Amino acid sequence: MSLVLASIHVYPVKSLGGYTLNEVDLTDRGPEHDRRWMLVDRDGRFLSQREVPAMACLHCSPGDEGFIVTDVRDGAHLRLPWEMHAGRASRVRIWEDELVAIAGPAAASEWFTERLRTDVDAMYMPHTSHRAVDPTYAEGTTSLSDGFPYLIVSASSLDELNRRGAALALERGGHWSPIPMERFRPNLVIGGGVAHQEDGWTEIRIGSARFNLVKPCARCVITTTDQSTGTRGAEPLRTLATYRAAGNKVLFAMNAMGDQHGTVRVGDRVTLPGDEAWMDRTDP
């Protein structure tokens, strides 16, 4: 079974669209530039597509010395720096965690407020702020992700979802629109192998970098949100519930911890404990 890193995805602003790239540096809180910005309401609480589906229409792309946020509905765009080193600092909340963040330019908050039609502030997580992962599953830090620094999934898992969804739609006399990977917001997509093989992995190596898969990812309404229009439907949660339900949750992909240094590249070989190449950390 030959496994490779098929794609890399980074999301500079939590719950906004991200971009793909051929290689990424690893940090103590995940892929470089991943989810270091987020939007908060006037009480300092984070916002996501769960509450504001229109966030799906704002897509990020890398630019010179920063990144660009584009509203795919009309092409309007905003430029933001990768990092903020000074500015108004305040406490913000993401789930049950509180941390100190730095306010972005006032013009950025105004732009997001106009685009989303709700009052928001754009906030940056500086290097001096640290957020621990759930100690029940691992030790370490993460960025402004939901809970862990990496989300890993196999491309074959999405293929299986689309196969099952198409079959069920045919039985019902309906139509199945293939679900794209962007609905699941992974960081690292593995090519090759079988559907949901990641469920049984506890440790893998991508190139020479090690990753520990610590917890299945329970999926929410964001997966049903079209990432170009912000509209919602029943899929893919309805189909996933037929074969990926665990109690009252639907599982797809694995949360993971990773090396705090190094680089991974598309095409890197993925190895598992027991593979012949496992002990060779320089294996390409």
PDB file of C-alpha atoms in Angstrom:
ATOM      1  CA  MET A   1       0.000   0.000   0.000  1.00  0.00           C
ATOM      2  CA  SER A   2       1.623   3.247  -1.166  1.00  0.00           C
ATOM      3  CA  LEU A   3       0.587   6.397   0.684  1.00  0.00           C
ATOM      4  CA  VAL A   4       1.585   9.978  -0.116  1.00  0.00           C
ATOM      5  CA  LEU A   5       0.717  13.475   1.009  1.00  0.00           C
ATOM      6  CA  ALA A   6      -1.808  14.487  -1.645  1.00  0.00           C
ATOM      7  CA  SER A   7      -2.575  18.084  -0.628  1.00  0.00           C
ATOM      8  CA  ILE A   8      -1.912  20.725   2.027  1.00  0.00           C
ATOM      9  CA  HIS A   9      -4.500  23.273   3.182  1.00  0.00           C
ATOM     10  CA  VAL A  10      -4.043  26.406   5.298  1.00  0.00           C
ATOM     11  CA  TYR A  11      -6.763  28.706   6.670  1.00  0.00           C
ATOM     12  CA  PRO A  12      -5.302  32.031   7.875  1.00  0.00           C
ATOM     13  CA  VAL A  13      -8.636  33.190   9.372  1.00  0.00           C
ATOM     14  CA  LYS A  14     -10.706  30.767  11.386  1.00  0.00           C
ATOM     15  CA  SER A  15     -13.799  29.602   9.461  1.00  0.00           C
ATOM     16  CA  LEU A  16     -12.931  31.512   6.282  1.00  0.00           C
ATOM     17  CA  GLY A  17     -11.928  29.740   3.098  1.00  0.00           C
ATOM     18  CA  GLY A  18      -8.313  28.656   2.861  1.00  0.00           C
ATOM     19  CA  TYR A  19      -5.844  27.823   0.121  1.00  0.00           C
ATOM     20  CA  THR A  20      -3.672  24.936  -0.994  1.00  0.00           C
ATOM     21  CA  LEU A  21       0.100  24.980  -1.302  1.00  0.00           C
ATOM     22  CA  ASN A  22       2.892  22.585  -2.240  1.00  0.00           C
ATOM     23  CA  GLU A  23       4.777  22.729   1.050  1.00  0.00           C
ATOM     24  CA  VAL A  24       4.356  24.149   4.520  1.00  0.00           C
ATOM     25  CA  ASP A  25       6.546  24.670   7.552  1.00  0.00           C
ATOM     26  CA  LEU A  26       5.472  23.097  10.841  1.00  0.00           C
ATOM     27  CA  THR A  27       5.237  25.133  14.054  1.00  0.00           C
ATOM     28  CA  ASP A  28       4.433  24.504  17.708  1.00  0.00           C
ATOM     29  CA  ARG A  29       0.755  25.235  17.003  1.00  0.00           C
ATOM     30  CA  GLY A  30       0.226  23.721  13.558  1.00  0.00           C
ATOM     31  CA  PRO A  31       0.992  24.640   9.946  1.00  0.00           C
ATOM     32  CA  GLU A  32       2.581  28.063   9.555  1.00  0.00           C
ATOM     33  CA  HIS A  33      -0.065  30.825   9.238  1.00  0.00           C
ATOM     34  CA  ASP A  34      -2.944  28.436   9.956  1.00  0.00           C
ATOM     35  CA  ARG A  35      -5.815  30.007  11.926  1.00  0.00           C
ATOM     36  CA  ARG A  36      -3.844  32.753  13.613  1.00  0.00           C
ATOM     37  CA  TRP A  37      -6.682  35.226  12.906  1.00  0.00           C
ATOM     38  CA  MET A  38     -10.340  35.011  13.855  1.00  0.00           C
ATOM     39  CA  LEU A  39     -13.442  37.163  13.911  1.00  0.00           C
ATOM     40  CA  VAL A  40     -15.108  37.904  17.239  1.00  0.00           C
ATOM     41  CA  ASP A  41     -18.386  39.527  18.233  1.00  0.00           C
ATOM     42  CA  ARG A  42     -18.614  42.595  20.439  1.00  0.00           C
ATOM     43  CA  ASP A  43     -18.292  40.380  23.526  1.00  0.00           C
ATOM     44  CA  GLY A  44     -15.006  38.961  22.259  1.00  0.00           C
ATOM     45  CA  ARG A  45     -16.419  35.535  21.461  1.00  0.00           C
ATOM     46  CA  PHE A  46     -15.262  33.821  18.280  1.00  0.00           C
ATOM     47  CA  LEU A  47     -17.569  33.497  15.300  1.00  0.00           C
ATOM     48  CA  SER A  48     -17.677  30.735  12.722  1.00  0.00           C
ATOM     49  CA  GLN A  49     -19.777  29.565   9.803  1.00  0.00           C
ATOM     50  CA  ARG A  50     -22.012  27.850  12.348  1.00  0.00           C
ATOM     51  CA  GLU A  51     -23.496  31.231  13.304  1.00  0.00           C
ATOM     52  CA  VAL A  52     -22.573  33.243  10.197  1.00  0.00           C
ATOM     53  CA  PRO A  53     -22.818  31.088   7.038  1.00  0.00           C
ATOM     54  CA  ALA A  54     -21.710  34.006   4.856  1.00  0.00           C
ATOM     55  CA  MET A  55     -18.187  33.561   6.235  1.00  0.00           C
ATOM     56  CA  ALA A  56     -17.947  30.688   3.736  1.00  0.00           C
ATOM     57  CA  CYS A  57     -17.922  33.256   0.919  1.00  0.00           C
ATOM     58  CA  LEU A  58     -14.741  34.941   2.162  1.00  0.00           C
ATOM     59  CA  HIS A  59     -11.688  33.090   0.839  1.00  0.00           C
ATOM     60  CA  CYS A  60      -8.039  33.657   1.742  1.00  0.00           C
ATOM     61  CA  SER A  61      -5.051  33.488  -0.595  1.00  0.00           C
ATOM     62  CA  PRO A  62      -1.360  34.232  -0.029  1.00  0.00           C
ATOM     63  CA  GLY A  63       0.017  37.594  -1.095  1.00  0.00           C
ATOM     64  CA  ASP A  64       3.176  39.636  -0.703  1.00  0.00           C
ATOM     65  CA  GLU A  65       4.053  39.884   3.017  1.00  0.00           C
ATOM     66  CA  GLY A  66       0.536  38.856   3.979  1.00  0.00           C
ATOM     67  CA  PHE A  67      -2.667  37.397   2.629  1.00  0.00           C
ATOM     68  CA  ILE A  68      -5.727  38.531   0.723  1.00  0.00           C
ATOM     69  CA  VAL A  69      -9.345  37.912   1.719  1.00  0.00           C
ATOM     70  CA  THR A  70     -11.681  37.890  -1.284  1.00  0.00           C
ATOM     71  CA  ASP A  71     -15.462  37.899  -1.227  1.00  0.00           C
ATOM     72  CA  VAL A  72     -16.240  35.391  -3.977  1.00  0.00           C
ATOM     73  CA  ARG A  73     -19.705  36.883  -4.403  1.00  0.00           C
ATOM     74  CA  ASP A  74     -18.428  40.102  -5.966  1.00  0.00           C
ATOM     75  CA  GLY A  75     -14.622  40.063  -5.922  1.00  0.00           C
ATOM     76  CA  ALA A  76     -14.170  42.683  -3.186  1.00  0.00           C
ATOM     77  CA  HIS A  77     -10.939  42.083  -1.317  1.00  0.00           C
ATOM     78  CA  LEU A  78      -8.986  42.989   1.805  1.00  0.00           C
ATOM     79  CA  ARG A  79      -5.257  42.678   2.552  1.00  0.00           C
ATOM     80  CA  LEU A  80      -4.034  41.574   5.984  1.00  0.00           C
ATOM     81  CA  PRO A  81      -0.529  40.924   7.338  1.00  0.00           C
ATOM     82  CA  TRP A  82       0.515  37.444   8.393  1.00  0.00           C
ATOM     83  CA  GLU A  83       1.375  38.797  11.846  1.00  0.00           C
ATOM     84  CA  MET A  84       0.553  41.711  14.149  1.00  0.00           C
ATOM     85  CA  HIS A  85       3.311  42.848  16.514  1.00  0.00           C
ATOM     86  CA  ALA A  86       1.528  45.786  18.118  1.00  0.00           C
ATOM     87  CA  GLY A  87      -1.977  47.073  18.612  1.00  0.00           C
ATOM     88  CA  ARG A  88      -4.887  47.003  21.023  1.00  0.00           C
ATOM     89  CA  ALA A  89      -4.747  43.820  23.076  1.00  0.00           C
ATOM     90  CA  SER A  90      -7.835  42.282  24.623  1.00  0.00           C
ATOM     91  CA  ARG A  91      -9.071  38.963  25.929  1.00  0.00           C
ATOM     92  CA  VAL A  92     -11.093  36.846  23.530  1.00  0.00           C
ATOM     93  CA  ARG A  93     -12.887  33.548  23.909  1.00  0.00           C
ATOM     94  CA  ILE A  94     -12.799  30.496  21.679  1.00  0.00           C
ATOM     95  CA  TRP A  95     -14.974  27.670  22.986  1.00  0.00           C
ATOM     96  CA  GLU A  96     -14.004  27.373  26.665  1.00  0.00           C
ATOM     97  CA  ASP A  97     -10.576  28.972  26.253  1.00  0.00           C
ATOM     98  CA  GLU A  98      -9.602  32.581  26.845  1.00  0.00           C
ATOM     99  CA  LEU A  99      -6.473  34.207  25.444  1.00  0.00           C
ATOM    100  CA  VAL A 100      -5.027  37.612  24.676  1.00  0.00           C
ATOM    101  CA  ALA A 101      -5.291  38.687  21.033  1.00  0.00           C
ATOM    102  CA  ILE A 102      -4.294  41.816  19.134  1.00  0.00           C
ATOM    103  CA  ALA A 103      -6.907  43.795  17.215  1.00  0.00           C
ATOM    104  CA  GLY A 104      -6.302  44.092  13.499  1.00  0.00           C
ATOM    105  CA  PRO A 105      -6.667  47.354  11.578  1.00  0.00           C
ATOM    106  CA  ALA A 106      -9.966  49.128  12.196  1.00  0.00           C
ATOM    107  CA  ALA A 107     -10.564  49.170   8.441  1.00  0.00           C
ATOM    108  CA  ALA A 108     -10.394  45.373   8.408  1.00  0.00           C
ATOM    109  CA  SER A 109     -13.068  45.024  11.077  1.00  0.00           C
ATOM    110  CA  GLU A 110     -15.237  47.494   9.178  1.00  0.00           C
ATOM    111  CA  TRP A 111     -14.771  45.529   5.954  1.00  0.00           C
ATOM    112  CA  PHE A 112     -15.757  42.240   7.613  1.00  0.00           C
ATOM    113  CA  THR A 113     -18.701  43.902   9.351  1.00  0.00           C
ATOM    114  CA  GLU A 114     -20.005  45.230   6.041  1.00  0.00           C
ATOM    115  CA  ARG A 115     -19.496  41.928   4.226  1.00  0.00           C
ATOM    116  CA  LEU A 116     -21.101  39.771   6.914  1.00  0.00           C
ATOM    117  CA  ARG A 117     -23.741  42.271   8.032  1.00  0.00           C
ATOM    118  CA  THR A 118     -22.893  41.681  11.659  1.00  0.00           C
ATOM    119  CA  ASP A 119     -20.588  43.569  14.006  1.00  0.00           C
ATOM    120  CA  VAL A 120     -17.213  41.854  14.222  1.00  0.00           C
ATOM    121  CA  ASP A 121     -13.614  42.578  15.119  1.00  0.00           C
ATOM    122  CA  ALA A 122     -10.661  40.928  13.377  1.00  0.00           C
ATOM    123  CA  MET A 123      -8.224  39.612  15.987  1.00  0.00           C
ATOM    124  CA  TYR A 124      -4.731  38.096  15.703  1.00  0.00           C
ATOM    125  CA  MET A 125      -3.222  35.471  18.023  1.00  0.00           C
ATOM    126  CA  PRO A 126       0.362  36.616  18.757  1.00  0.00           C
ATOM    127  CA  HIS A 127       3.282  34.307  19.500  1.00  0.00           C
ATOM    128  CA  THR A 128       3.053  35.314  23.170  1.00  0.00           C
ATOM    129  CA  SER A 129      -0.423  33.756  23.491  1.00  0.00           C
ATOM    130  CA  HIS A 130      -0.619  30.031  24.054  1.00  0.00           C
ATOM    131  CA  ARG A 131      -3.633  27.750  23.948  1.00  0.00           C
ATOM    132  CA  ALA A 132      -3.406  24.187  25.218  1.00  0.00           C
ATOM    133  CA  VAL A 133      -5.115  21.242  23.559  1.00  0.00           C
ATOM    134  CA  ASP A 134      -7.473  19.027  25.544  1.00  0.00           C
ATOM    135  CA  PRO A 135      -5.191  17.140  27.978  1.00  0.00           C
ATOM    136  CA  THR A 136      -7.535  14.153  27.808  1.00  0.00           C
ATOM    137  CA  TYR A 137      -6.084  13.371  24.396  1.00  0.00           C
ATOM    138  CA  ALA A 138      -2.669  15.017  24.105  1.00  0.00           C
ATOM    139  CA  GLU A 139      -0.202  17.564  25.416  1.00  0.00           C
ATOM    140  CA  GLY A 140       0.785  20.640  23.454  1.00  0.00           C
ATOM    141  CA  THR A 141      -0.615  23.825  21.985  1.00  0.00           C
ATOM    142  CA  THR A 142      -2.746  24.810  19.046  1.00  0.00           C
ATOM    143  CA  SER A 143      -3.727  27.959  17.206  1.00  0.00           C
ATOM    144  CA  LEU A 144      -7.329  29.155  16.817  1.00  0.00           C
ATOM    145  CA  SER A 145      -8.420  25.784  15.441  1.00  0.00           C
ATOM    146  CA  ASP A 146     -11.388  24.108  17.088  1.00  0.00           C
ATOM    147  CA  GLY A 147      -9.137  22.006  19.267  1.00  0.00           C
ATOM    148  CA  PHE A 148      -5.989  20.514  17.730  1.00  0.00           C
ATOM    149  CA  PRO A 149      -3.231  21.800  15.435  1.00  0.00           C
ATOM    150  CA  TYR A 150      -3.816  19.380  12.531  1.00  0.00           C
ATOM    151  CA  LEU A 151      -6.753  17.700  10.835  1.00  0.00           C
ATOM    152  CA  ILE A 152      -5.791  14.692   8.714  1.00  0.00           C
ATOM    153  CA  VAL A 153      -8.015  12.746   6.323  1.00  0.00           C
ATOM    154  CA  SER A 154      -7.625  10.286   3.455  1.00  0.00           C
ATOM    155  CA  ALA A 155      -8.841  11.212  -0.011  1.00  0.00           C
ATOM    156  CA  SER A 156     -10.336   7.716  -0.206  1.00  0.00           C
ATOM    157  CA  SER A 157     -12.633   8.595   2.722  1.00  0.00           C
ATOM    158  CA  LEU A 158     -14.187  11.393   0.679  1.00  0.00           C
ATOM    159  CA  ASP A 159     -14.429   9.067  -2.320  1.00  0.00           C
ATOM    160  CA  GLU A 160     -16.385   6.597  -0.183  1.00  0.00           C
ATOM    161  CA  LEU A 161     -18.742   9.319   1.040  1.00  0.00           C
ATOM    162  CA  ASN A 162     -19.479  10.414  -2.517  1.00  0.00           C
ATOM    163  CA  ARG A 163     -19.963   6.816  -3.640  1.00  0.00           C
ATOM    164  CA  ARG A 164     -22.466   6.129  -0.866  1.00  0.00           C
ATOM    165  CA  GLY A 165     -24.190   9.460  -1.332  1.00  0.00           C
ATOM    166  CA  ALA A 166     -24.670   8.878  -5.056  1.00  0.00           C
ATOM    167  CA  ALA A 167     -26.078   5.375  -4.413  1.00  0.00           C
ATOM    168  CA  LEU A 168     -28.546   6.654  -1.808  1.00  0.00           C
ATOM    169  CA  ALA A 169     -29.614   9.521  -4.049  1.00  0.00           C
ATOM    170  CA  LEU A 170     -30.274   7.050  -6.867  1.00  0.00           C
ATOM    171  CA  GLU A 171     -32.446   4.918  -4.557  1.00  0.00           C
ATOM    172  CA  ARG A 172     -34.436   8.003  -3.613  1.00  0.00           C
ATOM    173  CA  GLY A 173     -34.786   9.150  -7.205  1.00  0.00           C
ATOM    174  CA  GLY A 174     -32.757  12.256  -6.484  1.00  0.00           C
ATOM    175  CA  HIS A 175     -29.467  13.805  -7.574  1.00  0.00           C
ATOM    176  CA  TRP A 176     -26.132  13.751  -5.755  1.00  0.00           C
ATOM    177  CA  SER A 177     -23.750  16.677  -6.120  1.00  0.00           C
ATOM    178  CA  PRO A 178     -20.232  15.482  -5.221  1.00  0.00           C
ATOM    179  CA  ILE A 179     -19.038  16.907  -1.911  1.00  0.00           C
ATOM    180  CA  PRO A 180     -15.662  18.665  -2.237  1.00  0.00           C
ATOM    181  CA  MET A 181     -12.887  18.247   0.340  1.00  0.00           C
ATOM    182  CA  GLU A 182     -13.102  21.939   1.267  1.00  0.00           C
ATOM    183  CA  ARG A 183     -16.319  21.212   3.209  1.00  0.00           C
ATOM    184  CA  PHE A 184     -14.227  19.293   5.782  1.00  0.00           C
ATOM    185  CA  ARG A 185     -11.430  21.857   6.167  1.00  0.00           C
ATOM    186  CA  PRO A 186      -8.480  19.451   6.552  1.00  0.00           C
ATOM    187  CA  ASN A 187      -4.848  20.479   6.768  1.00  0.00           C
ATOM    188  CA  LEU A 188      -3.291  17.316   5.351  1.00  0.00           C
ATOM    189  CA  VAL A 189      -4.939  14.982   2.839  1.00  0.00           C
ATOM    190  CA  ILE A 190      -3.455  11.519   2.343  1.00  0.00           C
ATOM    191  CA  GLY A 191      -3.577   9.879  -1.071  1.00  0.00           C
ATOM    192  CA  GLY A 192      -3.730   6.113  -1.572  1.00  0.00           C
ATOM    193  CA  GLY A 193      -5.017   3.329   0.642  1.00  0.00           C
ATOM    194  CA  VAL A 194      -8.565   2.648   1.749  1.00  0.00           C
ATOM    195  CA  ALA A 195     -11.453   4.704   3.082  1.00  0.00           C
ATOM    196  CA  HIS A 196     -11.210   5.764   6.726  1.00  0.00           C
ATOM    197  CA  GLN A 197      -7.846   4.082   7.212  1.00  0.00           C
ATOM    198  CA  GLU A 198      -6.929   7.096   9.367  1.00  0.00           C
ATOM    199  CA  ASP A 199      -9.363   5.858  12.041  1.00  0.00           C
ATOM    200  CA  GLY A 200      -6.903   3.128  12.972  1.00  0.00           C
ATOM    201  CA  TRP A 201      -3.723   5.180  12.826  1.00  0.00           C
ATOM    202  CA  THR A 202      -2.144   6.454  16.016  1.00  0.00           C
ATOM    203  CA  GLU A 203       1.122   7.614  14.479  1.00  0.00           C
ATOM    204  CA  ILE A 204       2.321   8.334  10.955  1.00  0.00           C
ATOM    205  CA  ARG A 205       5.295   9.963   9.324  1.00  0.00           C
ATOM    206  CA  ILE A 206       4.981  12.336   6.383  1.00  0.00           C
ATOM    207  CA  GLY A 207       8.446  12.580   4.908  1.00  0.00           C
ATOM    208  CA  SER A 208      10.538  12.851   8.070  1.00  0.00           C
ATOM    209  CA  ALA A 209       7.871  14.590  10.194  1.00  0.00           C
ATOM    210  CA  ARG A 210       5.892  12.607  12.772  1.00  0.00           C
ATOM    211  CA  PHE A 211       2.209  13.085  13.546  1.00  0.00           C
ATOM    212  CA  ASN A 212       0.118  11.532  16.312  1.00  0.00           C
ATOM    213  CA  LEU A 213      -3.553  11.031  15.494  1.00  0.00           C
ATOM    214  CA  VAL A 214      -5.322  11.548  18.793  1.00  0.00           C
ATOM    215  CA  LYS A 215      -9.068  11.978  18.313  1.00  0.00           C
ATOM    216  CA  PRO A 216     -11.777  11.503  15.653  1.00  0.00           C
ATOM    217  CA  CYS A 217     -13.333  14.736  14.423  1.00  0.00           C
ATOM    218  CA  ALA A 218     -17.055  15.168  15.086  1.00  0.00           C
ATOM    219  CA  ARG A 219     -18.614  17.069  12.213  1.00  0.00           C
ATOM    220  CA  CYS A 220     -21.050  19.968  12.350  1.00  0.00           C
ATOM    221  CA  VAL A 221     -23.300  22.047  10.115  1.00  0.00           C
ATOM    222  CA  ILE A 222     -20.302  23.688   8.421  1.00  0.00           C
ATOM    223  CA  THR A 223     -19.947  20.558   6.280  1.00  0.00           C
ATOM    224  CA  THR A 224     -23.402  21.249   4.823  1.00  0.00           C
ATOM    225  CA  THR A 225     -22.488  24.825   3.855  1.00  0.00           C
ATOM    226  CA  ASP A 226     -21.642  25.604   0.233  1.00  0.00           C
ATOM    227  CA  GLN A 227     -18.257  27.316   0.388  1.00  0.00           C
ATOM    228  CA  SER A 228     -19.046  29.656  -2.494  1.00  0.00           C
ATOM    229  CA  THR A 229     -22.557  30.804  -1.613  1.00  0.00           C
ATOM    230  CA  GLY A 230     -23.052  30.151   2.118  1.00  0.00           C
ATOM    231  CA  THR A 231     -26.264  28.214   1.430  1.00  0.00           C
ATOM    232  CA  ARG A 232     -26.971  25.031   3.388  1.00  0.00           C
ATOM    233  CA  GLY A 233     -28.513  21.651   2.691  1.00  0.00           C
ATOM    234  CA  ALA A 234     -28.841  18.262   4.377  1.00  0.00           C
ATOM    235  CA  GLU A 235     -25.690  16.737   2.918  1.00  0.00           C
ATOM    236  CA  PRO A 236     -23.213  15.339   3.652  1.00  0.00           C
ATOM    237  CA  LEU A 237     -24.350  14.870   7.259  1.00  0.00           C
ATOM    238  CA  ARG A 238     -27.431  12.895   6.232  1.00  0.00           C
ATOM    239  CA  THR A 239     -25.357  10.344   4.315  1.00  0.00           C
ATOM    240  CA  LEU A 240     -22.536  10.245   6.871  1.00  0.00           C
ATOM    241  CA  ALA A 241     -25.078   9.467   9.585  1.00  0.00           C
ATOM    242  CA  THR A 242     -25.918   6.200   7.806  1.00  0.00           C
ATOM    243  CA  TYR A 243     -22.437   4.759   8.328  1.00  0.00           C
ATOM    244  CA  ARG A 244     -20.258   7.123  10.391  1.00  0.00           C
ATOM    245  CA  ALA A 245     -22.455   7.759  13.436  1.00  0.00           C
ATOM    246  CA  ALA A 246     -21.042   7.286  16.934  1.00  0.00           C
ATOM    247  CA  GLY A 247     -23.693   8.016  19.524  1.00  0.00           C
ATOM    248  CA  ASN A 248     -25.087  11.437  18.660  1.00  0.00           C
ATOM    249  CA  LYS A 249     -22.015  12.427  16.642  1.00  0.00           C
ATOM    250  CA  VAL A 250     -20.934  11.931  13.052  1.00  0.00           C
ATOM    251  CA  LEU A 251     -17.206  11.322  12.597  1.00  0.00           C
ATOM    252  CA  PHE A 252     -14.990  12.160   9.632  1.00  0.00           C
ATOM    253  CA  ALA A 253     -11.177  12.744   9.697  1.00  0.00           C
ATOM    254  CA  MET A 254      -8.744  12.684  12.629  1.00  0.00           C
ATOM    255  CA  ASN A 255      -7.379  15.437  14.840  1.00  0.00           C
ATOM    256  CA  ALA A 256      -3.631  15.239  15.243  1.00  0.00           C
ATOM    257  CA  MET A 257      -0.514  16.612  16.897  1.00  0.00           C
ATOM    258  CA  GLY A 258       2.698  17.013  14.902  1.00  0.00           C
ATOM    259  CA  ASP A 259       6.375  17.852  14.984  1.00  0.00           C
ATOM    260  CA  GLN A 260       7.032  21.463  15.962  1.00  0.00           C
ATOM    261  CA  HIS A 261       9.699  21.962  13.301  1.00  0.00           C
ATOM    262  CA  GLY A 262      10.333  20.804   9.757  1.00  0.00           C
ATOM    263  CA  THR A 263       8.538  20.961   6.447  1.00  0.00           C
ATOM    264  CA  VAL A 264       6.090  18.676   4.667  1.00  0.00           C
ATOM    265  CA  ARG A 265       5.606  18.672   0.910  1.00  0.00           C
ATOM    266  CA  VAL A 266       2.981  17.355  -1.486  1.00  0.00           C
ATOM    267  CA  GLY A 267       4.238  14.004  -2.724  1.00  0.00           C
ATOM    268  CA  ASP A 268       6.040  13.142   0.530  1.00  0.00           C
ATOM    269  CA  ARG A 269       5.816   9.469   1.344  1.00  0.00           C
ATOM    270  CA  VAL A 270       3.534   8.568   4.252  1.00  0.00           C
ATOM    271  CA  THR A 271       4.767   5.704   6.415  1.00  0.00           C
ATOM    272  CA  LEU A 272       3.327   3.797   9.370  1.00  0.00           C
ATOM    273  CA  PRO A 273       5.006   2.004  12.280  1.00  0.00           C
ATOM    274  CA  GLY A 274       6.241  -1.329  10.975  1.00  0.00           C
ATOM    275  CA  ASP A 275       6.876  -0.062   7.447  1.00  0.00           C
ATOM    276  CA  GLU A 276      10.370  -0.743   6.176  1.00  0.00           C
ATOM    277  CA  ALA A 277      11.097   2.974   5.879  1.00  0.00           C
ATOM    278  CA  TRP A 278       9.752   3.881   9.332  1.00  0.00           C
ATOM    279  CA  MET A 279      13.108   3.957  11.075  1.00  0.00           C
ATOM    280  CA  ASP A 280      14.718   6.140   8.416  1.00  0.00           C
ATOM    281  CA  ARG A 281      13.792   9.707   9.336  1.00  0.00           C
ATOM    282  CA  THR A 282      15.391  10.994   6.128  1.00  0.00           C
ATOM    283  CA  ASP A 283      13.148   8.876   3.919  1.00  0.00           C
ATOM    284  CA  PRO A 284      11.781  11.176   1.156  1.00  0.00           C
TER     285      PRO A 284
END
